[in-house]
Amino acid sequence: MVKYIVKRFIALIPVLLGVTLIIFTLLYFTPGDPALIMLSDEAATPEAIAQIHEELGLDDPFWVRYGNYVLDLLRGDLGVSYLNKRPVAEMLLERLPRTMTLACASAVLATVLGITFGVIAAVKHNSIFDNLCMIFALGGVSMPHFWQGLLLMLLFGVKLGWLPVSGYGTLAQLILPALTIGYGCMAIIARMTRSSMLEVINQDYINFARAKGQKNLIIITRHALQNALIPIITTIALQFGILLGGSVITESIFAIPGIGKLMVDSIRASNYPVVQGGVLMIAFIYCVNNLLVDIIYAFIDPRIKTSLRNGR
Protein backbone atom coordinates (compact mmCIF):
# COMPACT_ATOMS: atom_id res chain seq x y z
CA MET A 1 0.00 0.00 0.00
CA VAL A 2 2.82 2.43 0.86
CA LYS A 3 4.48 1.78 -2.51
CA TYR A 4 1.16 2.43 -4.26
CA ILE A 5 0.68 5.77 -2.45
CA VAL A 6 4.27 6.86 -3.16
CA LYS A 7 3.81 6.12 -6.88
CA ARG A 8 0.64 8.18 -7.01
CA PHE A 9 2.33 11.04 -5.11
CA ILE A 10 5.30 11.09 -7.50
CA ALA A 11 2.87 11.25 -10.43
CA LEU A 12 1.61 14.60 -9.07
CA ILE A 13 4.95 16.32 -9.64
CA PRO A 14 4.84 16.60 -13.47
CA VAL A 15 1.19 17.66 -13.28
CA LEU A 16 1.97 20.55 -10.94
CA LEU A 17 5.01 21.53 -13.03
CA GLY A 18 2.79 21.62 -16.10
CA VAL A 19 0.31 23.86 -14.27
CA THR A 20 3.07 26.27 -13.24
CA LEU A 21 4.40 26.42 -16.81
CA ILE A 22 0.97 27.08 -18.34
CA ILE A 23 -0.10 29.79 -15.89
CA PHE A 24 3.35 31.44 -15.93
CA THR A 25 3.37 31.48 -19.75
CA LEU A 26 -0.12 32.96 -19.98
CA LEU A 27 0.65 35.74 -17.53
CA TYR A 28 4.10 36.34 -19.06
CA PHE A 29 2.52 37.26 -22.38
CA THR A 30 -0.34 39.21 -20.80
CA PRO A 31 -0.01 42.96 -21.58
CA GLY A 32 0.87 45.27 -18.71
CA ASP A 33 3.90 46.36 -16.70
CA PRO A 34 3.99 45.30 -13.01
CA ALA A 35 6.14 48.35 -12.26
CA LEU A 36 3.32 50.67 -13.29
CA ILE A 37 0.95 48.77 -11.00
CA MET A 38 3.29 49.07 -8.02
CA LEU A 39 4.03 52.78 -8.55
CA SER A 40 1.71 55.74 -8.45
CA ASP A 41 1.44 58.03 -11.46
CA GLU A 42 3.70 60.61 -9.82
CA ALA A 43 6.34 58.07 -8.78
CA ALA A 44 6.41 56.20 -12.11
CA THR A 45 9.59 57.80 -13.34
CA PRO A 46 11.83 55.91 -15.80
CA GLU A 47 14.43 55.45 -13.04
CA ALA A 48 11.88 53.98 -10.59
CA ILE A 49 10.48 51.66 -13.25
CA ALA A 50 13.97 50.45 -14.18
CA GLN A 51 14.76 49.82 -10.50
CA ILE A 52 11.66 47.66 -10.02
CA HIS A 53 12.44 45.75 -13.23
CA GLU A 54 15.88 44.98 -11.83
CA GLU A 55 14.56 43.97 -8.40
CA LEU A 56 11.91 41.63 -9.83
CA GLY A 57 14.02 40.38 -12.73
CA LEU A 58 11.41 41.49 -15.25
CA ASP A 59 14.02 42.08 -17.95
CA ASP A 60 15.39 38.51 -17.74
CA PRO A 61 14.58 35.98 -20.48
CA PHE A 62 11.47 33.81 -20.14
CA TRP A 63 13.20 30.60 -19.03
CA VAL A 64 15.34 32.45 -16.49
CA ARG A 65 12.26 34.02 -14.92
CA TYR A 66 10.38 30.69 -14.98
CA GLY A 67 13.34 28.86 -13.42
CA ASN A 68 13.58 31.44 -10.64
CA TYR A 69 9.82 31.13 -10.08
CA VAL A 70 10.04 27.33 -9.70
CA LEU A 71 13.02 27.62 -7.34
CA ASP A 72 11.05 30.06 -5.20
CA LEU A 73 8.12 27.60 -5.17
CA LEU A 74 10.40 24.86 -3.87
CA ARG A 75 11.25 27.15 -0.96
CA GLY A 76 7.56 27.80 -0.31
CA ASP A 77 7.69 31.33 -1.73
CA LEU A 78 4.73 32.19 -4.00
CA GLY A 79 5.87 35.74 -4.52
CA VAL A 80 4.73 39.13 -3.22
CA SER A 81 1.54 40.99 -4.09
CA TYR A 82 2.10 43.99 -6.33
CA LEU A 83 -0.54 46.05 -4.52
CA ASN A 84 0.03 45.63 -0.78
CA LYS A 85 3.51 44.02 -0.78
CA ARG A 86 2.22 41.09 1.32
CA PRO A 87 3.46 37.53 0.69
CA VAL A 88 1.06 35.71 -1.61
CA ALA A 89 1.24 32.51 0.45
CA GLU A 90 0.12 34.41 3.56
CA MET A 91 -2.82 35.97 1.70
CA LEU A 92 -3.95 32.62 0.27
CA LEU A 93 -3.64 30.70 3.53
CA GLU A 94 -5.65 33.42 5.25
CA ARG A 95 -8.56 32.87 2.85
CA LEU A 96 -8.19 29.14 2.26
CA PRO A 97 -10.46 28.01 5.15
CA ARG A 98 -13.39 29.99 3.72
CA THR A 99 -13.01 28.50 0.26
CA MET A 100 -12.56 24.96 1.61
CA THR A 101 -15.59 25.36 3.89
CA LEU A 102 -17.72 26.40 0.92
CA ALA A 103 -16.36 23.61 -1.31
CA CYS A 104 -16.76 20.91 1.36
CA ALA A 105 -20.30 22.03 2.24
CA SER A 106 -21.23 21.96 -1.44
CA ALA A 107 -19.57 18.56 -1.89
CA VAL A 108 -21.46 17.03 1.06
CA LEU A 109 -24.74 18.46 -0.20
CA ALA A 110 -24.12 17.28 -3.77
CA THR A 111 -22.95 13.81 -2.72
CA VAL A 112 -25.74 13.03 -0.26
CA LEU A 113 -28.57 14.31 -2.44
CA GLY A 114 -27.03 13.08 -5.68
CA ILE A 115 -26.53 9.50 -4.51
CA THR A 116 -29.95 9.44 -2.83
CA PHE A 117 -31.80 10.68 -5.91
CA GLY A 118 -29.74 8.45 -8.21
CA VAL A 119 -30.39 5.29 -6.19
CA ILE A 120 -34.13 5.96 -5.90
CA ALA A 121 -34.35 6.80 -9.60
CA ALA A 122 -32.63 3.52 -10.48
CA VAL A 123 -34.82 1.47 -8.13
CA LYS A 124 -37.96 3.21 -9.48
CA HIS A 125 -36.74 2.96 -13.07
CA ASN A 126 -39.11 4.48 -15.69
CA SER A 127 -41.45 5.72 -12.97
CA ILE A 128 -42.70 9.27 -12.48
CA PHE A 129 -40.11 9.82 -9.75
CA ASP A 130 -37.34 8.66 -12.08
CA ASN A 131 -38.44 11.15 -14.74
CA LEU A 132 -38.75 13.98 -12.22
CA CYS A 133 -35.25 13.29 -10.84
CA MET A 134 -33.74 13.33 -14.32
CA ILE A 135 -35.54 16.57 -15.23
CA PHE A 136 -34.27 18.10 -11.99
CA ALA A 137 -30.77 16.85 -12.81
CA LEU A 138 -30.97 18.25 -16.34
CA GLY A 139 -31.70 21.69 -14.88
CA GLY A 140 -28.61 21.49 -12.68
CA VAL A 141 -26.38 20.52 -15.60
CA SER A 142 -27.78 23.27 -17.84
CA MET A 143 -27.71 26.34 -15.57
CA PRO A 144 -24.44 28.28 -15.16
CA HIS A 145 -23.39 29.11 -11.60
CA PHE A 146 -23.58 32.87 -11.89
CA TRP A 147 -27.16 32.83 -13.24
CA GLN A 148 -28.31 30.23 -10.72
CA GLY A 149 -26.76 32.21 -7.87
CA LEU A 150 -28.57 35.38 -8.92
CA LEU A 151 -31.88 33.49 -9.12
CA LEU A 152 -31.40 32.06 -5.62
CA MET A 153 -30.54 35.50 -4.27
CA LEU A 154 -33.62 36.99 -5.90
CA LEU A 155 -35.97 34.25 -4.63
CA PHE A 156 -34.73 33.42 -1.12
CA GLY A 157 -33.01 36.69 -0.29
CA VAL A 158 -35.01 39.48 -1.93
CA LYS A 159 -38.52 38.06 -2.45
CA LEU A 160 -38.89 35.72 0.54
CA GLY A 161 -36.25 37.25 2.83
CA TRP A 162 -35.35 33.87 4.31
CA LEU A 163 -31.59 33.94 3.77
CA PRO A 164 -28.87 36.63 3.53
CA VAL A 165 -27.59 37.33 0.04
CA SER A 166 -23.97 38.10 0.90
CA GLY A 167 -21.28 37.77 3.55
CA TYR A 168 -19.60 34.95 5.39
CA GLY A 169 -19.48 33.69 8.96
CA THR A 170 -22.85 32.07 9.70
CA LEU A 171 -24.60 28.91 8.52
CA ALA A 172 -27.38 30.96 6.92
CA GLN A 173 -24.83 32.83 4.79
CA LEU A 174 -23.35 29.51 3.61
CA ILE A 175 -26.60 27.94 2.35
CA LEU A 176 -27.15 29.91 -0.86
CA PRO A 177 -23.51 29.71 -2.09
CA ALA A 178 -23.41 25.96 -1.31
CA LEU A 179 -26.65 25.43 -3.22
CA THR A 180 -25.35 27.49 -6.13
CA ILE A 181 -22.23 25.37 -6.59
CA GLY A 182 -23.61 22.07 -5.35
CA TYR A 183 -26.75 21.89 -7.51
CA GLY A 184 -24.93 21.26 -10.78
CA CYS A 185 -22.57 18.73 -9.19
CA MET A 186 -25.48 16.99 -7.47
CA ALA A 187 -27.21 16.60 -10.83
CA ILE A 188 -24.17 14.97 -12.43
CA ILE A 189 -23.66 12.64 -9.44
CA ALA A 190 -27.34 11.66 -9.54
CA ARG A 191 -27.17 10.81 -13.24
CA MET A 192 -23.99 8.77 -12.80
CA THR A 193 -25.41 6.96 -9.75
CA ARG A 194 -28.57 6.07 -11.63
CA SER A 195 -26.62 4.79 -14.64
CA SER A 196 -24.19 2.77 -12.51
CA MET A 197 -26.95 1.29 -10.37
CA LEU A 198 -28.95 0.24 -13.43
CA GLU A 199 -25.92 -1.75 -14.63
CA VAL A 200 -25.69 -3.84 -11.47
CA ILE A 201 -29.25 -3.96 -10.16
CA ASN A 202 -30.26 -6.78 -12.51
CA GLN A 203 -27.10 -8.85 -12.14
CA ASP A 204 -27.33 -12.50 -11.12
CA TYR A 205 -25.96 -11.95 -7.61
CA ILE A 206 -28.68 -9.33 -6.98
CA ASN A 207 -31.39 -11.79 -8.10
CA PHE A 208 -29.77 -14.46 -5.93
CA ALA A 209 -29.89 -12.15 -2.91
CA ARG A 210 -33.58 -11.53 -3.58
CA ALA A 211 -34.18 -15.27 -3.87
CA LYS A 212 -32.54 -15.76 -0.46
CA GLY A 213 -35.17 -13.43 1.01
CA GLN A 214 -32.90 -10.57 2.01
CA LYS A 215 -34.53 -7.22 2.65
CA ASN A 216 -34.66 -4.85 -0.29
CA LEU A 217 -32.82 -2.11 1.64
CA ILE A 218 -29.88 -4.45 2.35
CA ILE A 219 -29.79 -5.60 -1.29
CA ILE A 220 -29.68 -2.02 -2.55
CA THR A 221 -27.15 -0.62 -0.07
CA ARG A 222 -24.84 -3.56 0.63
CA HIS A 223 -24.80 -5.39 -2.70
CA ALA A 224 -25.88 -3.06 -5.50
CA LEU A 225 -24.57 0.32 -4.30
CA GLN A 226 -21.23 -1.01 -3.06
CA ASN A 227 -20.48 -2.56 -6.45
CA ALA A 228 -21.57 0.59 -8.26
CA LEU A 229 -19.39 2.93 -6.18
CA ILE A 230 -16.24 3.06 -8.33
CA PRO A 231 -17.62 5.26 -11.15
CA ILE A 232 -19.60 7.25 -8.58
CA ILE A 233 -16.49 8.02 -6.53
CA THR A 234 -14.65 9.03 -9.70
CA THR A 235 -17.46 11.42 -10.56
CA ILE A 236 -17.48 12.90 -7.05
CA ALA A 237 -13.72 13.46 -7.19
CA LEU A 238 -13.98 15.24 -10.54
CA GLN A 239 -16.87 17.35 -9.27
CA PHE A 240 -14.80 18.51 -6.28
CA GLY A 241 -12.42 20.15 -8.72
CA ILE A 242 -15.40 21.82 -10.39
CA LEU A 243 -16.54 23.02 -6.96
CA LEU A 244 -13.18 24.69 -6.40
CA GLY A 245 -13.35 26.29 -9.84
CA GLY A 246 -16.95 27.35 -9.30
CA SER A 247 -16.01 29.10 -6.07
CA VAL A 248 -14.11 31.71 -8.10
CA ILE A 249 -17.36 33.13 -9.52
CA THR A 250 -19.65 32.21 -6.63
CA GLU A 251 -17.51 33.93 -4.00
CA SER A 252 -17.61 37.11 -6.05
CA ILE A 253 -21.41 36.93 -6.39
CA PHE A 254 -22.03 36.39 -2.67
CA ALA A 255 -19.11 38.59 -1.47
CA ILE A 256 -17.33 35.72 0.31
CA PRO A 257 -13.73 36.71 1.13
CA GLY A 258 -12.16 33.47 -0.13
CA ILE A 259 -9.48 32.56 -2.64
CA GLY A 260 -11.92 32.82 -5.54
CA LYS A 261 -12.87 36.43 -4.83
CA LEU A 262 -9.23 37.28 -4.19
CA MET A 263 -8.30 35.88 -7.62
CA VAL A 264 -11.07 37.79 -9.39
CA ASP A 265 -10.02 41.04 -7.70
CA SER A 266 -6.37 40.32 -8.55
CA ILE A 267 -7.20 39.68 -12.22
CA ARG A 268 -8.98 43.03 -12.40
CA ALA A 269 -5.97 44.75 -10.81
CA SER A 270 -3.39 42.78 -12.89
CA ASN A 271 -1.92 41.49 -9.63
CA TYR A 272 -0.29 38.49 -11.33
CA PRO A 273 1.58 36.85 -8.41
CA VAL A 274 -1.71 36.40 -6.53
CA VAL A 275 -3.36 34.92 -9.63
CA GLN A 276 -0.47 32.49 -10.12
CA GLY A 277 -0.50 31.47 -6.48
CA GLY A 278 -4.27 31.00 -6.41
CA VAL A 279 -4.33 28.80 -9.53
CA LEU A 280 -1.43 26.74 -8.23
CA MET A 281 -3.05 26.23 -4.82
CA ILE A 282 -6.36 25.12 -6.37
CA ALA A 283 -4.47 22.75 -8.70
CA PHE A 284 -2.55 21.31 -5.74
CA ILE A 285 -5.74 20.72 -3.75
CA TYR A 286 -7.33 19.06 -6.78
CA CYS A 287 -4.31 16.77 -7.26
CA VAL A 288 -4.30 15.80 -3.58
CA ASN A 289 -8.02 15.08 -3.87
CA ASN A 290 -7.35 12.71 -6.78
CA LEU A 291 -4.60 11.04 -4.73
CA LEU A 292 -7.04 10.43 -1.88
CA VAL A 293 -9.53 8.95 -4.35
CA ASP A 294 -6.87 6.52 -5.64
CA ILE A 295 -6.25 5.44 -2.05
CA ILE A 296 -10.00 4.96 -1.48
CA TYR A 297 -10.12 2.78 -4.60
CA ALA A 298 -7.59 0.46 -3.02
CA PHE A 299 -9.91 -0.10 -0.07
CA ILE A 300 -13.15 -0.42 -2.04
CA ASP A 301 -12.23 -2.36 -5.19
CA PRO A 302 -11.11 -5.97 -4.46
CA ARG A 303 -9.27 -6.08 -7.80
CA ILE A 304 -6.93 -3.27 -6.72
CA LYS A 305 -6.38 -4.97 -3.35
CA THR A 306 -5.38 -8.18 -5.13
CA SER A 307 -3.00 -6.39 -7.50
CA LEU A 308 -1.34 -4.62 -4.57
CA ARG A 309 -0.83 -7.90 -2.74
CA ASN A 310 0.76 -9.36 -5.88
CA GLY A 311 3.12 -6.39 -6.08
CA ARG A 312 1.71 -4.93 -9.29
Short mmCIF file of C-alpha atoms in Angstrom, two decimals, residues 37-302:
data_model
loop_
_atom_site.label_atom_id
_atom_site.label_comp_id
_atom_site.label_asym_id
_atom_site.label_seq_id
_atom_site.Cartn_x
_atom_site.Cartn_y
_atom_site.Cartn_z
CA ILE A 37 0.95 48.77 -11.00
CA MET A 38 3.29 49.07 -8.02
CA LEU A 39 4.03 52.78 -8.55
CA SER A 40 1.71 55.74 -8.45
CA ASP A 41 1.44 58.03 -11.46
CA GLU A 42 3.70 60.61 -9.82
CA ALA A 43 6.34 58.07 -8.78
CA ALA A 44 6.41 56.20 -12.11
CA THR A 45 9.59 57.80 -13.34
CA PRO A 46 11.83 55.91 -15.80
CA GLU A 47 14.43 55.45 -13.04
CA ALA A 48 11.88 53.98 -10.59
CA ILE A 49 10.48 51.66 -13.25
CA ALA A 50 13.97 50.45 -14.18
CA GLN A 51 14.76 49.82 -10.50
CA ILE A 52 11.66 47.66 -10.02
CA HIS A 53 12.44 45.75 -13.23
CA GLU A 54 15.88 44.98 -11.83
CA GLU A 55 14.56 43.97 -8.40
CA LEU A 56 11.91 41.63 -9.83
CA GLY A 57 14.02 40.38 -12.73
CA LEU A 58 11.41 41.49 -15.25
CA ASP A 59 14.02 42.08 -17.95
CA ASP A 60 15.39 38.51 -17.74
CA PRO A 61 14.58 35.98 -20.48
CA PHE A 62 11.47 33.81 -20.14
CA TRP A 63 13.20 30.60 -19.03
CA VAL A 64 15.34 32.45 -16.49
CA ARG A 65 12.26 34.02 -14.92
CA TYR A 66 10.38 30.69 -14.98
CA GLY A 67 13.34 28.86 -13.42
CA ASN A 68 13.58 31.44 -10.64
CA TYR A 69 9.82 31.13 -10.08
CA VAL A 70 10.04 27.33 -9.70
CA LEU A 71 13.02 27.62 -7.34
CA ASP A 72 11.05 30.06 -5.20
CA LEU A 73 8.12 27.60 -5.17
CA LEU A 74 10.40 24.86 -3.87
CA ARG A 75 11.25 27.15 -0.96
CA GLY A 76 7.56 27.80 -0.31
CA ASP A 77 7.69 31.33 -1.73
CA LEU A 78 4.73 32.19 -4.00
CA GLY A 79 5.87 35.74 -4.52
CA VAL A 80 4.73 39.13 -3.22
CA SER A 81 1.54 40.99 -4.09
CA TYR A 82 2.10 43.99 -6.33
CA LEU A 83 -0.54 46.05 -4.52
CA ASN A 84 0.03 45.63 -0.78
CA LYS A 85 3.51 44.02 -0.78
CA ARG A 86 2.22 41.09 1.32
CA PRO A 87 3.46 37.53 0.69
CA VAL A 88 1.06 35.71 -1.61
CA ALA A 89 1.24 32.51 0.45
CA GLU A 90 0.12 34.41 3.56
CA MET A 91 -2.82 35.97 1.70
CA LEU A 92 -3.95 32.62 0.27
CA LEU A 93 -3.64 30.70 3.53
CA GLU A 94 -5.65 33.42 5.25
CA ARG A 95 -8.56 32.87 2.85
CA LEU A 96 -8.19 29.14 2.26
CA PRO A 97 -10.46 28.01 5.15
CA ARG A 98 -13.39 29.99 3.72
CA THR A 99 -13.01 28.50 0.26
CA MET A 100 -12.56 24.96 1.61
CA THR A 101 -15.59 25.36 3.89
CA LEU A 102 -17.72 26.40 0.92
CA ALA A 103 -16.36 23.61 -1.31
CA CYS A 104 -16.76 20.91 1.36
CA ALA A 105 -20.30 22.03 2.24
CA SER A 106 -21.23 21.96 -1.44
CA ALA A 107 -19.57 18.56 -1.89
CA VAL A 108 -21.46 17.03 1.06
CA LEU A 109 -24.74 18.46 -0.20
CA ALA A 110 -24.12 17.28 -3.77
CA THR A 111 -22.95 13.81 -2.72
CA VAL A 112 -25.74 13.03 -0.26
CA LEU A 113 -28.57 14.31 -2.44
CA GLY A 114 -27.03 13.08 -5.68
CA ILE A 115 -26.53 9.50 -4.51
CA THR A 116 -29.95 9.44 -2.83
CA PHE A 117 -31.80 10.68 -5.91
CA GLY A 118 -29.74 8.45 -8.21
CA VAL A 119 -30.39 5.29 -6.19
CA ILE A 120 -34.13 5.96 -5.90
CA ALA A 121 -34.35 6.80 -9.60
CA ALA A 122 -32.63 3.52 -10.48
CA VAL A 123 -34.82 1.47 -8.13
CA LYS A 124 -37.96 3.21 -9.48
CA HIS A 125 -36.74 2.96 -13.07
CA ASN A 126 -39.11 4.48 -15.69
CA SER A 127 -41.45 5.72 -12.97
CA ILE A 128 -42.70 9.27 -12.48
CA PHE A 129 -40.11 9.82 -9.75
CA ASP A 130 -37.34 8.66 -12.08
CA ASN A 131 -38.44 11.15 -14.74
CA LEU A 132 -38.75 13.98 -12.22
CA CYS A 133 -35.25 13.29 -10.84
CA MET A 134 -33.74 13.33 -14.32
CA ILE A 135 -35.54 16.57 -15.23
CA PHE A 136 -34.27 18.10 -11.99
CA ALA A 137 -30.77 16.85 -12.81
CA LEU A 138 -30.97 18.25 -16.34
CA GLY A 139 -31.70 21.69 -14.88
CA GLY A 140 -28.61 21.49 -12.68
CA VAL A 141 -26.38 20.52 -15.60
CA SER A 142 -27.78 23.27 -17.84
CA MET A 143 -27.71 26.34 -15.57
CA PRO A 144 -24.44 28.28 -15.16
CA HIS A 145 -23.39 29.11 -11.60
CA PHE A 146 -23.58 32.87 -11.89
CA TRP A 147 -27.16 32.83 -13.24
CA GLN A 148 -28.31 30.23 -10.72
CA GLY A 149 -26.76 32.21 -7.87
CA LEU A 150 -28.57 35.38 -8.92
CA LEU A 151 -31.88 33.49 -9.12
CA LEU A 152 -31.40 32.06 -5.62
CA MET A 153 -30.54 35.50 -4.27
CA LEU A 154 -33.62 36.99 -5.90
CA LEU A 155 -35.97 34.25 -4.63
CA PHE A 156 -34.73 33.42 -1.12
CA GLY A 157 -33.01 36.69 -0.29
CA VAL A 158 -35.01 39.48 -1.93
CA LYS A 159 -38.52 38.06 -2.45
CA LEU A 160 -38.89 35.72 0.54
CA GLY A 161 -36.25 37.25 2.83
CA TRP A 162 -35.35 33.87 4.31
CA LEU A 163 -31.59 33.94 3.77
CA PRO A 164 -28.87 36.63 3.53
CA VAL A 165 -27.59 37.33 0.04
CA SER A 166 -23.97 38.10 0.90
CA GLY A 167 -21.28 37.77 3.55
CA TYR A 168 -19.60 34.95 5.39
CA GLY A 169 -19.48 33.69 8.96
CA THR A 170 -22.85 32.07 9.70
CA LEU A 171 -24.60 28.91 8.52
CA ALA A 172 -27.38 30.96 6.92
CA GLN A 173 -24.83 32.83 4.79
CA LEU A 174 -23.35 29.51 3.61
CA ILE A 175 -26.60 27.94 2.35
CA LEU A 176 -27.15 29.91 -0.86
CA PRO A 177 -23.51 29.71 -2.09
CA ALA A 178 -23.41 25.96 -1.31
CA LEU A 179 -26.65 25.43 -3.22
CA THR A 180 -25.35 27.49 -6.13
CA ILE A 181 -22.23 25.37 -6.59
CA GLY A 182 -23.61 22.07 -5.35
CA TYR A 183 -26.75 21.89 -7.51
CA GLY A 184 -24.93 21.26 -10.78
CA CYS A 185 -22.57 18.73 -9.19
CA MET A 186 -25.48 16.99 -7.47
CA ALA A 187 -27.21 16.60 -10.83
CA ILE A 188 -24.17 14.97 -12.43
CA ILE A 189 -23.66 12.64 -9.44
CA ALA A 190 -27.34 11.66 -9.54
CA ARG A 191 -27.17 10.81 -13.24
CA MET A 192 -23.99 8.77 -12.80
CA THR A 193 -25.41 6.96 -9.75
CA ARG A 194 -28.57 6.07 -11.63
CA SER A 195 -26.62 4.79 -14.64
CA SER A 196 -24.19 2.77 -12.51
CA MET A 197 -26.95 1.29 -10.37
CA LEU A 198 -28.95 0.24 -13.43
CA GLU A 199 -25.92 -1.75 -14.63
CA VAL A 200 -25.69 -3.84 -11.47
CA ILE A 201 -29.25 -3.96 -10.16
CA ASN A 202 -30.26 -6.78 -12.51
CA GLN A 203 -27.10 -8.85 -12.14
CA ASP A 204 -27.33 -12.50 -11.12
CA TYR A 205 -25.96 -11.95 -7.61
CA ILE A 206 -28.68 -9.33 -6.98
CA ASN A 207 -31.39 -11.79 -8.10
CA PHE A 208 -29.77 -14.46 -5.93
CA ALA A 209 -29.89 -12.15 -2.91
CA ARG A 210 -33.58 -11.53 -3.58
CA ALA A 211 -34.18 -15.27 -3.87
CA LYS A 212 -32.54 -15.76 -0.46
CA GLY A 213 -35.17 -13.43 1.01
CA GLN A 214 -32.90 -10.57 2.01
CA LYS A 215 -34.53 -7.22 2.65
CA ASN A 216 -34.66 -4.85 -0.29
CA LEU A 217 -32.82 -2.11 1.64
CA ILE A 218 -29.88 -4.45 2.35
CA ILE A 219 -29.79 -5.60 -1.29
CA ILE A 220 -29.68 -2.02 -2.55
CA THR A 221 -27.15 -0.62 -0.07
CA ARG A 222 -24.84 -3.56 0.63
CA HIS A 223 -24.80 -5.39 -2.70
CA ALA A 224 -25.88 -3.06 -5.50
CA LEU A 225 -24.57 0.32 -4.30
CA GLN A 226 -21.23 -1.01 -3.06
CA ASN A 227 -20.48 -2.56 -6.45
CA ALA A 228 -21.57 0.59 -8.26
CA LEU A 229 -19.39 2.93 -6.18
CA ILE A 230 -16.24 3.06 -8.33
CA PRO A 231 -17.62 5.26 -11.15
CA ILE A 232 -19.60 7.25 -8.58
CA ILE A 233 -16.49 8.02 -6.53
CA THR A 234 -14.65 9.03 -9.70
CA THR A 235 -17.46 11.42 -10.56
CA ILE A 236 -17.48 12.90 -7.05
CA ALA A 237 -13.72 13.46 -7.19
CA LEU A 238 -13.98 15.24 -10.54
CA GLN A 239 -16.87 17.35 -9.27
CA PHE A 240 -14.80 18.51 -6.28
CA GLY A 241 -12.42 20.15 -8.72
CA ILE A 242 -15.40 21.82 -10.39
CA LEU A 243 -16.54 23.02 -6.96
CA LEU A 244 -13.18 24.69 -6.40
CA GLY A 245 -13.35 26.29 -9.84
CA GLY A 246 -16.95 27.35 -9.30
CA SER A 247 -16.01 29.10 -6.07
CA VAL A 248 -14.11 31.71 -8.10
CA ILE A 249 -17.36 33.13 -9.52
CA THR A 250 -19.65 32.21 -6.63
CA GLU A 251 -17.51 33.93 -4.00
CA SER A 252 -17.61 37.11 -6.05
CA ILE A 253 -21.41 36.93 -6.39
CA PHE A 254 -22.03 36.39 -2.67
CA ALA A 255 -19.11 38.59 -1.47
CA ILE A 256 -17.33 35.72 0.31
CA PRO A 257 -13.73 36.71 1.13
CA GLY A 258 -12.16 33.47 -0.13
CA ILE A 259 -9.48 32.56 -2.64
CA GLY A 260 -11.92 32.82 -5.54
CA LYS A 261 -12.87 36.43 -4.83
CA LEU A 262 -9.23 37.28 -4.19
CA MET A 263 -8.30 35.88 -7.62
CA VAL A 264 -11.07 37.79 -9.39
CA ASP A 265 -10.02 41.04 -7.70
CA SER A 266 -6.37 40.32 -8.55
CA ILE A 267 -7.20 39.68 -12.22
CA ARG A 268 -8.98 43.03 -12.40
CA ALA A 269 -5.97 44.75 -10.81
CA SER A 270 -3.39 42.78 -12.89
CA ASN A 271 -1.92 41.49 -9.63
CA TYR A 272 -0.29 38.49 -11.33
CA PRO A 273 1.58 36.85 -8.41
CA VAL A 274 -1.71 36.40 -6.53
CA VAL A 275 -3.36 34.92 -9.63
CA GLN A 276 -0.47 32.49 -10.12
CA GLY A 277 -0.50 31.47 -6.48
CA GLY A 278 -4.27 31.00 -6.41
CA VAL A 279 -4.33 28.80 -9.53
CA LEU A 280 -1.43 26.74 -8.23
CA MET A 281 -3.05 26.23 -4.82
CA ILE A 282 -6.36 25.12 -6.37
CA ALA A 283 -4.47 22.75 -8.70
CA PHE A 284 -2.55 21.31 -5.74
CA ILE A 285 -5.74 20.72 -3.75
CA TYR A 286 -7.33 19.06 -6.78
CA CYS A 287 -4.31 16.77 -7.26
CA VAL A 288 -4.30 15.80 -3.58
CA ASN A 289 -8.02 15.08 -3.87
CA ASN A 290 -7.35 12.71 -6.78
CA LEU A 291 -4.60 11.04 -4.73
CA LEU A 292 -7.04 10.43 -1.88
CA VAL A 293 -9.53 8.95 -4.35
CA ASP A 294 -6.87 6.52 -5.64
CA ILE A 295 -6.25 5.44 -2.05
CA ILE A 296 -10.00 4.96 -1.48
CA TYR A 297 -10.12 2.78 -4.60
CA ALA A 298 -7.59 0.46 -3.02
CA PHE A 299 -9.91 -0.10 -0.07
CA ILE A 300 -13.15 -0.42 -2.04
CA ASP A 301 -12.23 -2.36 -5.19
CA PRO A 302 -11.11 -5.97 -4.46
#
